Amino acid sequence: MPGMISPRFFALVPAAGVGERSGAGQPKQYVEIAGRPMLAHTLAALAAVPRVAQTLVVLSPSDDRFEAALPDCRAWVARVGGASRAESVLGGLAELRRRGAEEDDWVLVHDAARCLLQPAWVDALIDACQHDPVGGLLAQPVADTLKAGDADTRVTATVDRRDKWAAQTPQMFRLGLVERALLALGAAATDEASAIEALGLAPRLVRASMANFKVTWPEDFELAARWLSPSA
């Protein structure tokens, strides 16, 4: 309709974690990979997507590293991170509202540790979801055989993988919708899509690349460095 303002696209990067599994001895978002902090690679990819109006980085209230580690960063920063991912994202959503974001604007929540993100993948997600009634997420069909295990690390079953996808980020939903979903599910939300699913909605799966992996374990840093190296 004439006069209607198109929804904007905001990125939200929760980066309030301490990186306990990485073995890095510091928050993993600040570990250098290919000469730059991991978080710098992530933010550079989001900044290269013209349709993303602005990126908000959510830090821990006690974070005293960001400005020194990323002195040229132009993203918004808010030290409103919580004890869980859901709390950090909710704090970030509230900050986006304070900065002028509206109920129907899109928010693309992206893991700081998925530092191999490519702008083309973000564009593909926006293309697939901008007219979707729910929203969606980047994901990859599972290729490996899946096993269920018990407390003794014994196989209890082989799981049918034919309809299984490995969830990635960004995950793209309307600000108001994802905020309501996370408030309803709370800390039990392992990602934004799980909160949306708990409302009875079905997010769209948008196929991405296996390169969009989350740097989690010590060996992941070396793998990411190989991908990000100019000679790779």
mmCIF file with all atom_site columns, N, CA, C and O in Angstrom, residues 19 21 34 36 46 68 70 75-76 78 90 105-106 109 112 114 129 147 160 179-180 187 190 212 223 230:
data_model
loop_
_atom_site.group_PDB
_atom_site.id
_atom_site.type_symbol
_atom_site.label_atom_id
_atom_site.label_alt_id
_atom_site.label_comp_id
_atom_site.label_asym_id
_atom_site.label_entity_id
_atom_site.label_seq_id
_atom_site.pdbx_PDB_ins_code
_atom_site.Cartn_x
_atom_site.Cartn_y
_atom_site.Cartn_z
_atom_site.occupancy
_atom_site.B_iso_or_equiv
_atom_site.pdbx_formal_charge
_atom_site.auth_seq_id
_atom_site.auth_comp_id
_atom_site.auth_asym_id
_atom_site.auth_atom_id
_atom_site.pdbx_PDB_model_num
ATOM 1   N N  . GLY A 1 19  ? 33.317 -19.137 26.250 1.00 0.00 ? 19  GLY A N  1
ATOM 2   C CA . GLY A 1 19  ? 34.063 -20.093 25.433 1.00 0.00 ? 19  GLY A CA 1
ATOM 3   C C  . GLY A 1 19  ? 34.680 -21.230 26.219 1.00 0.00 ? 19  GLY A C  1
ATOM 4   O O  . GLY A 1 19  ? 35.824 -21.607 25.976 1.00 0.00 ? 19  GLY A O  1
ATOM 5   N N  . ARG A 1 21  ? 34.300 -24.436 26.160 1.00 0.00 ? 21  ARG A N  1
ATOM 6   C CA . ARG A 1 21  ? 34.662 -25.670 25.453 1.00 0.00 ? 21  ARG A CA 1
ATOM 7   C C  . ARG A 1 21  ? 35.821 -25.483 24.492 1.00 0.00 ? 21  ARG A C  1
ATOM 8   O O  . ARG A 1 21  ? 36.369 -26.456 23.984 1.00 0.00 ? 21  ARG A O  1
ATOM 9   N N  . ALA A 1 34  ? 43.488 -16.191 11.573 1.00 0.00 ? 34  ALA A N  1
ATOM 10  C CA . ALA A 1 34  ? 43.984 -15.545 10.352 1.00 0.00 ? 34  ALA A CA 1
ATOM 11  C C  . ALA A 1 34  ? 44.258 -14.059 10.588 1.00 0.00 ? 34  ALA A C  1
ATOM 12  O O  . ALA A 1 34  ? 43.942 -13.201 9.741  1.00 0.00 ? 34  ALA A O  1
ATOM 13  N N  . ARG A 1 36  ? 43.026 -11.867 12.791 1.00 0.00 ? 36  ARG A N  1
ATOM 14  C CA . ARG A 1 36  ? 41.990 -10.984 13.323 1.00 0.00 ? 36  ARG A CA 1
ATOM 15  C C  . ARG A 1 36  ? 41.169 -11.731 14.356 1.00 0.00 ? 36  ARG A C  1
ATOM 16  O O  . ARG A 1 36  ? 41.016 -12.959 14.264 1.00 0.00 ? 36  ARG A O  1
ATOM 17  N N  . LEU A 1 46  ? 28.708 -9.577  7.967  1.00 0.00 ? 46  LEU A N  1
ATOM 18  C CA . LEU A 1 46  ? 27.391 -8.950  8.098  1.00 0.00 ? 46  LEU A CA 1
ATOM 19  C C  . LEU A 1 46  ? 27.405 -7.522  7.560  1.00 0.00 ? 46  LEU A C  1
ATOM 20  O O  . LEU A 1 46  ? 26.435 -7.076  6.936  1.00 0.00 ? 46  LEU A O  1
ATOM 21  N N  . ALA A 1 68  ? 39.101 -2.526  22.497 1.00 0.00 ? 68  ALA A N  1
ATOM 22  C CA . ALA A 1 68  ? 40.523 -2.688  22.195 1.00 0.00 ? 68  ALA A CA 1
ATOM 23  C C  . ALA A 1 68  ? 40.752 -3.727  21.105 1.00 0.00 ? 68  ALA A C  1
ATOM 24  O O  . ALA A 1 68  ? 41.643 -3.581  20.267 1.00 0.00 ? 68  ALA A O  1
ATOM 25  N N  . LEU A 1 70  ? 38.527 -4.658  18.694 1.00 0.00 ? 70  LEU A N  1
ATOM 26  C CA . LEU A 1 70  ? 37.923 -4.255  17.417 1.00 0.00 ? 70  LEU A CA 1
ATOM 27  C C  . LEU A 1 70  ? 37.778 -2.732  17.388 1.00 0.00 ? 70  LEU A C  1
ATOM 28  O O  . LEU A 1 70  ? 36.670 -2.188  17.409 1.00 0.00 ? 70  LEU A O  1
ATOM 29  N N  . ALA A 1 75  ? 29.670 -1.432  14.326 1.00 0.00 ? 75  ALA A N  1
ATOM 30  C CA . ALA A 1 75  ? 28.424 -2.037  14.804 1.00 0.00 ? 75  ALA A CA 1
ATOM 31  C C  . ALA A 1 75  ? 27.986 -1.379  16.103 1.00 0.00 ? 75  ALA A C  1
ATOM 32  O O  . ALA A 1 75  ? 28.796 -0.803  16.837 1.00 0.00 ? 75  ALA A O  1
ATOM 33  N N  . TRP A 1 76  ? 26.686 -1.457  16.383 1.00 0.00 ? 76  TRP A N  1
ATOM 34  C CA . TRP A 1 76  ? 26.193 -1.052  17.689 1.00 0.00 ? 76  TRP A CA 1
ATOM 35  C C  . TRP A 1 76  ? 26.651 -2.071  18.729 1.00 0.00 ? 76  TRP A C  1
ATOM 36  O O  . TRP A 1 76  ? 26.769 -3.268  18.427 1.00 0.00 ? 76  TRP A O  1
ATOM 37  N N  . ALA A 1 78  ? 26.016 -3.344  22.868 1.00 0.00 ? 78  ALA A N  1
ATOM 38  C CA . ALA A 1 78  ? 25.230 -3.240  24.101 1.00 0.00 ? 78  ALA A CA 1
ATOM 39  C C  . ALA A 1 78  ? 25.706 -4.310  25.075 1.00 0.00 ? 78  ALA A C  1
ATOM 40  O O  . ALA A 1 78  ? 25.756 -5.489  24.714 1.00 0.00 ? 78  ALA A O  1
ATOM 41  N N  . LEU A 1 90  ? 17.250 -11.674 24.050 1.00 0.00 ? 90  LEU A N  1
ATOM 42  C CA . LEU A 1 90  ? 16.169 -10.813 24.521 1.00 0.00 ? 90  LEU A CA 1
ATOM 43  C C  . LEU A 1 90  ? 16.695 -9.437  24.913 1.00 0.00 ? 90  LEU A C  1
ATOM 44  O O  . LEU A 1 90  ? 16.066 -8.414  24.623 1.00 0.00 ? 90  LEU A O  1
ATOM 45  N N  . ASP A 1 105 ? 10.019 -5.332  11.986 1.00 0.00 ? 105 ASP A N  1
ATOM 46  C CA . ASP A 1 105 ? 11.348 -5.404  11.386 1.00 0.00 ? 105 ASP A CA 1
ATOM 47  C C  . ASP A 1 105 ? 11.913 -6.808  11.563 1.00 0.00 ? 105 ASP A C  1
ATOM 48  O O  . ASP A 1 105 ? 11.613 -7.506  12.546 1.00 0.00 ? 105 ASP A O  1
ATOM 49  N N  . TRP A 1 106 ? 12.729 -7.215  10.612 1.00 0.00 ? 106 TRP A N  1
ATOM 50  C CA . TRP A 1 106 ? 13.367 -8.524  10.674 1.00 0.00 ? 106 TRP A CA 1
ATOM 51  C C  . TRP A 1 106 ? 14.657 -8.454  11.493 1.00 0.00 ? 106 TRP A C  1
ATOM 52  O O  . TRP A 1 106 ? 15.413 -7.493  11.373 1.00 0.00 ? 106 TRP A O  1
ATOM 53  N N  . VAL A 1 109 ? 19.564 -13.237 13.812 1.00 0.00 ? 109 VAL A N  1
ATOM 54  C CA . VAL A 1 109 ? 20.436 -13.570 14.936 1.00 0.00 ? 109 VAL A CA 1
ATOM 55  C C  . VAL A 1 109 ? 21.520 -14.509 14.437 1.00 0.00 ? 109 VAL A C  1
ATOM 56  O O  . VAL A 1 109 ? 21.232 -15.556 13.846 1.00 0.00 ? 109 VAL A O  1
ATOM 57  N N  . ALA A 1 112 ? 28.322 -15.513 16.981 1.00 0.00 ? 112 ALA A N  1
ATOM 58  C CA . ALA A 1 112 ? 29.626 -14.873 16.804 1.00 0.00 ? 112 ALA A CA 1
ATOM 59  C C  . ALA A 1 112 ? 30.662 -15.881 16.331 1.00 0.00 ? 112 ALA A C  1
ATOM 60  O O  . ALA A 1 112 ? 31.597 -15.526 15.593 1.00 0.00 ? 112 ALA A O  1
ATOM 61  N N  . ARG A 1 114 ? 30.356 -18.360 14.280 1.00 0.00 ? 114 ARG A N  1
ATOM 62  C CA . ARG A 1 114 ? 30.254 -18.793 12.866 1.00 0.00 ? 114 ARG A CA 1
ATOM 63  C C  . ARG A 1 114 ? 30.935 -17.725 12.013 1.00 0.00 ? 114 ARG A C  1
ATOM 64  O O  . ARG A 1 114 ? 30.297 -16.959 11.278 1.00 0.00 ? 114 ARG A O  1
ATOM 65  N N  . CYS A 1 129 ? 13.158 -15.594 2.895  1.00 0.00 ? 129 CYS A N  1
ATOM 66  C CA . CYS A 1 129 ? 12.285 -15.409 4.058  1.00 0.00 ? 129 CYS A CA 1
ATOM 67  C C  . CYS A 1 129 ? 11.605 -14.053 4.163  1.00 0.00 ? 129 CYS A C  1
ATOM 68  O O  . CYS A 1 129 ? 10.703 -13.900 4.991  1.00 0.00 ? 129 CYS A O  1
ATOM 69  N N  . LYS A 1 147 ? 23.848 -41.648 15.311 1.00 0.00 ? 147 LYS A N  1
ATOM 70  C CA . LYS A 1 147 ? 23.712 -42.661 16.353 1.00 0.00 ? 147 LYS A CA 1
ATOM 71  C C  . LYS A 1 147 ? 23.187 -42.029 17.633 1.00 0.00 ? 147 LYS A C  1
ATOM 72  O O  . LYS A 1 147 ? 23.623 -40.940 18.024 1.00 0.00 ? 147 LYS A O  1
ATOM 73  N N  . ASP A 1 160 ? 17.287 -42.304 11.793 1.00 0.00 ? 160 ASP A N  1
ATOM 74  C CA . ASP A 1 160 ? 17.013 -42.006 10.389 1.00 0.00 ? 160 ASP A CA 1
ATOM 75  C C  . ASP A 1 160 ? 17.352 -40.537 10.119 1.00 0.00 ? 160 ASP A C  1
ATOM 76  O O  . ASP A 1 160 ? 16.810 -39.636 10.748 1.00 0.00 ? 160 ASP A O  1
ATOM 77  N N  . GLU A 1 179 ? 10.672 -12.173 19.894 1.00 0.00 ? 179 GLU A N  1
ATOM 78  C CA . GLU A 1 179 ? 10.681 -11.707 21.283 1.00 0.00 ? 179 GLU A CA 1
ATOM 79  C C  . GLU A 1 179 ? 9.615  -12.445 22.096 1.00 0.00 ? 179 GLU A C  1
ATOM 80  O O  . GLU A 1 179 ? 9.888  -12.934 23.200 1.00 0.00 ? 179 GLU A O  1
ATOM 81  N N  . ARG A 1 180 ? 8.411  -12.541 21.560 1.00 0.00 ? 180 ARG A N  1
ATOM 82  C CA . ARG A 1 180 ? 7.339  -13.263 22.265 1.00 0.00 ? 180 ARG A CA 1
ATOM 83  C C  . ARG A 1 180 ? 7.696  -14.729 22.446 1.00 0.00 ? 180 ARG A C  1
ATOM 84  O O  . ARG A 1 180 ? 7.435  -15.330 23.500 1.00 0.00 ? 180 ARG A O  1
ATOM 85  N N  . ALA A 1 187 ? 14.907 -19.998 28.966 1.00 0.00 ? 187 ALA A N  1
ATOM 86  C CA . ALA A 1 187 ? 16.250 -20.547 28.796 1.00 0.00 ? 187 ALA A CA 1
ATOM 87  C C  . ALA A 1 187 ? 16.259 -21.892 28.099 1.00 0.00 ? 187 ALA A C  1
ATOM 88  O O  . ALA A 1 187 ? 17.320 -22.356 27.655 1.00 0.00 ? 187 ALA A O  1
ATOM 89  N N  . THR A 1 190 ? 17.187 -23.415 22.734 1.00 0.00 ? 190 THR A N  1
ATOM 90  C CA . THR A 1 190 ? 18.572 -23.616 22.303 1.00 0.00 ? 190 THR A CA 1
ATOM 91  C C  . THR A 1 190 ? 18.937 -22.717 21.136 1.00 0.00 ? 190 THR A C  1
ATOM 92  O O  . THR A 1 190 ? 20.110 -22.443 20.892 1.00 0.00 ? 190 THR A O  1
ATOM 93  N N  . ASN A 1 212 ? 29.815 -23.044 6.995  1.00 0.00 ? 212 ASN A N  1
ATOM 94  C CA . ASN A 1 212 ? 29.221 -22.154 7.991  1.00 0.00 ? 212 ASN A CA 1
ATOM 95  C C  . ASN A 1 212 ? 29.140 -22.852 9.349  1.00 0.00 ? 212 ASN A C  1
ATOM 96  O O  . ASN A 1 212 ? 28.120 -22.830 10.020 1.00 0.00 ? 212 ASN A O  1
ATOM 97  N N  . LEU A 1 223 ? 40.989 -25.279 11.717 1.00 0.00 ? 223 LEU A N  1
ATOM 98  C CA . LEU A 1 223 ? 40.204 -25.461 10.496 1.00 0.00 ? 223 LEU A CA 1
ATOM 99  C C  . LEU A 1 223 ? 39.688 -24.116 9.980  1.00 0.00 ? 223 LEU A C  1
ATOM 100 O O  . LEU A 1 223 ? 39.764 -23.827 8.774  1.00 0.00 ? 223 LEU A O  1
ATOM 101 N N  . PRO A 1 230 ? 44.285 -16.131 3.335  1.00 0.00 ? 230 PRO A N  1
ATOM 102 C CA . PRO A 1 230 ? 44.262 -15.664 1.940  1.00 0.00 ? 230 PRO A CA 1
ATOM 103 C C  . PRO A 1 230 ? 44.792 -16.680 0.947  1.00 0.00 ? 230 PRO A C  1
ATOM 104 O O  . PRO A 1 230 ? 44.441 -16.670 -0.230 1.00 0.00 ? 230 PRO A O  1
#
